[in-house]
XYZ file of C-alpha atoms in Angstrom:
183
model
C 20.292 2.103 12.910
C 18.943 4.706 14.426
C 15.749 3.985 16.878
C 13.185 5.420 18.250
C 10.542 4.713 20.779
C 7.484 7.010 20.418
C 4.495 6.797 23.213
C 1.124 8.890 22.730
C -1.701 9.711 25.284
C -3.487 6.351 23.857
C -4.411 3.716 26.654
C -2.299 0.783 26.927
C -3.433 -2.692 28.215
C 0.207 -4.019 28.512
C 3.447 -1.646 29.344
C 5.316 -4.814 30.041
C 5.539 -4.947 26.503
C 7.059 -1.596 25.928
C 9.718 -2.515 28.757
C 10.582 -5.260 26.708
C 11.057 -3.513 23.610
C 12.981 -0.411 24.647
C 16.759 -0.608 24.567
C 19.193 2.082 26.358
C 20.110 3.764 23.139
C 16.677 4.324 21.670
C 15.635 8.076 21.618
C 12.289 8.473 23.729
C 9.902 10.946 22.935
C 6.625 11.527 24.570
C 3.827 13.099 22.667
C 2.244 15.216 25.162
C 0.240 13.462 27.823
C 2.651 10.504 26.577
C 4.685 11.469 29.365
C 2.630 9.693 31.584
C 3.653 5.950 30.190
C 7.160 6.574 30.773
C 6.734 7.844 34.238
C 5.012 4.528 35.028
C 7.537 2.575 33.326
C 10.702 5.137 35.350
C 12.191 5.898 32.527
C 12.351 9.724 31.197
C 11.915 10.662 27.637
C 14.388 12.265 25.887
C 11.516 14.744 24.802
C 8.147 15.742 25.113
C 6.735 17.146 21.603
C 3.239 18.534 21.586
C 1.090 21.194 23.054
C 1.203 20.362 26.382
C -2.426 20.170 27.162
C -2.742 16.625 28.341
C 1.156 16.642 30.175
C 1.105 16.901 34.204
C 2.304 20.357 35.310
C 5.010 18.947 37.443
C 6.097 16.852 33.895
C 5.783 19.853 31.393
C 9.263 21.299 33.782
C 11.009 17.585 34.282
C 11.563 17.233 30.875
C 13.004 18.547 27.532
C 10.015 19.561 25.455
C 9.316 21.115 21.780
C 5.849 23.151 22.814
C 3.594 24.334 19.915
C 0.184 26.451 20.051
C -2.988 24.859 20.795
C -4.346 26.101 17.492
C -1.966 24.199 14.274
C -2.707 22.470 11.512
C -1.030 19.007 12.922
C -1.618 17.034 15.756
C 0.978 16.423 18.406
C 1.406 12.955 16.787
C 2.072 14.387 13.505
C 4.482 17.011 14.912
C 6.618 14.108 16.504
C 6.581 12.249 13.408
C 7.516 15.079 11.548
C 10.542 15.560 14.047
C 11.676 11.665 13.512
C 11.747 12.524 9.886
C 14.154 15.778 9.997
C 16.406 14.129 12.741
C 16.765 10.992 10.258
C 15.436 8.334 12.477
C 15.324 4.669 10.152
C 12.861 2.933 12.662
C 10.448 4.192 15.057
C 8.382 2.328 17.416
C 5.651 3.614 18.479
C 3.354 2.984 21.724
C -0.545 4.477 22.802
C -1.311 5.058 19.221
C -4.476 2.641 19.554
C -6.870 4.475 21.873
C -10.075 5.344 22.693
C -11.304 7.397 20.131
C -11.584 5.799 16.384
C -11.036 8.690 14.664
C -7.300 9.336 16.059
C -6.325 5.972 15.476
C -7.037 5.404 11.819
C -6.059 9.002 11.086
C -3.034 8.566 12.734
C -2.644 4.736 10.745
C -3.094 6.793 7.383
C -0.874 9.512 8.230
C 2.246 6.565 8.781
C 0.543 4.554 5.291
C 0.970 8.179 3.510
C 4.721 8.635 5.170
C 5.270 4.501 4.322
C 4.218 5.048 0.217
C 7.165 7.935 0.119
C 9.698 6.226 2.227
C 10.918 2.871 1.502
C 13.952 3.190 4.108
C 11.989 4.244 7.246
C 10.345 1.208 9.246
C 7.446 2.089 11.797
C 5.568 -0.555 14.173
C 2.782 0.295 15.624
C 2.561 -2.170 19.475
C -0.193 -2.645 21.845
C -0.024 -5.473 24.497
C 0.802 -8.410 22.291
C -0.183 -7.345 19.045
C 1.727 -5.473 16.223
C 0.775 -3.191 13.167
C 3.338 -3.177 10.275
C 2.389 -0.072 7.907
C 4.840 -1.148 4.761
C 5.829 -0.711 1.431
C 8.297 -3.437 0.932
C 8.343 -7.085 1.978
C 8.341 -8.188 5.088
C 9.236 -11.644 6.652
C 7.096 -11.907 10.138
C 8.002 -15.180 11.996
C 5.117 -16.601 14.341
C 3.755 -20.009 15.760
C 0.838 -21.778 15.012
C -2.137 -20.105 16.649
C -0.927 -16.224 15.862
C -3.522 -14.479 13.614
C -2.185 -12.109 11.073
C -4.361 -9.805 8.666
C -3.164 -7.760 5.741
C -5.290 -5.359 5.333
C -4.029 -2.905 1.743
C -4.268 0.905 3.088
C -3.745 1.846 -0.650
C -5.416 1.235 -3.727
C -4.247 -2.522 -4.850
C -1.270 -4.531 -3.155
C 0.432 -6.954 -5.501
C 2.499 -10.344 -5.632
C 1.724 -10.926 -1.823
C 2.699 -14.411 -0.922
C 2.344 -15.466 1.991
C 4.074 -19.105 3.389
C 2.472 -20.816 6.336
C -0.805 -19.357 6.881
C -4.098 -21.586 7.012
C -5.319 -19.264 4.170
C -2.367 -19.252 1.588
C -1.984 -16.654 -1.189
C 0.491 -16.912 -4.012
C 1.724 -13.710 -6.336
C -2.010 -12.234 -4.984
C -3.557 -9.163 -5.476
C -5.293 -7.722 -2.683
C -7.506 -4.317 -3.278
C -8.410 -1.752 -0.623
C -12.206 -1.726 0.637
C -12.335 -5.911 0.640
C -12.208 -8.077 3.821
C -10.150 -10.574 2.102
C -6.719 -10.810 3.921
């Protein structure tokens, strides 16, 4: 399977984390000022996709890079994505997606729920520090202990037959609607 490890310009609490995660054969890509979290982790990316406005001078030459204009009609994020998708990647993992700034981070979450609800075959985690965000279409079986919190939380307009084993707050063949806090 095919792998790889995205990181964006998004503050991270936890890199130890990422260091976990990434294997030698993953494909690396930085988006943008991404390049930054692989420096401090000394490892390079196998490519830095974006505009280059938030990238260190000295990085923009160290490594392999797909520039594009200031001015687009995508964000760097979106242009990486969009690069996993033609090169045929089946799971990407992706780091610094969870900034600062609100509006990035649930545009960017809608952008993978929109690429999720045309693409059963493609799976894409979003990590930061300990915690993980699943953006599916299928069923998934997430293993935990007692104490972990999960939430399901329906980006589209209904999810149905969720069961769920395990959980303090069991549902069975469930229907869970977009816009409610139940989950």
């Amino acid at each position: 399977m095919r792998r790889t490890i995205i990181f964006v310009n998004g503050n991270l609490s936890d890199l130890s984390q990422a260091k976990k995660i990434i294997k030698k054969t993953d494909f690396l890509i930085a988006v943008d000022g991404g390049a930054s979290h692989f420096k401090k982790l000394k490892l390079i990316p196998n490519l830095v996709i974006g505009d280059m406005d938030s990238i260190s001078r000295e990085q923009r030459f160290l490594f392999p890079t797909i520039k594009y204009p200031r001015k687009k009609d995508k964000t760097d994020f979106e242009l990486a994505i969009d690069y996993c998708l033609k090169n045929k990647f089946q799971e990407i993992i992706i780091f610094g997606i969870l900034g600062d700034r609100i509006d990035h981070m649930m545009a960017n979450i809608f952008l993978i729920a929109k690429l999720q609800a045309t693409s059963c075959k493609l799976q894409i985690k979003i990590i930061e520090g300990n915690k993980e965000i699943f953006v599916l279409n299928k069923e998934i079986i997430i293993k935990g202990k007692i104490g972990d919190e999960i939430s399901i939380i329906p980006v589209s307009e209904k999810l149905e037959g969720i069961t769920t084993e395990g959980l303090y707050y069991r549902l069975i063949d469930d229907t869970l609607e977009f816009g409610t806090t139940r989950g």
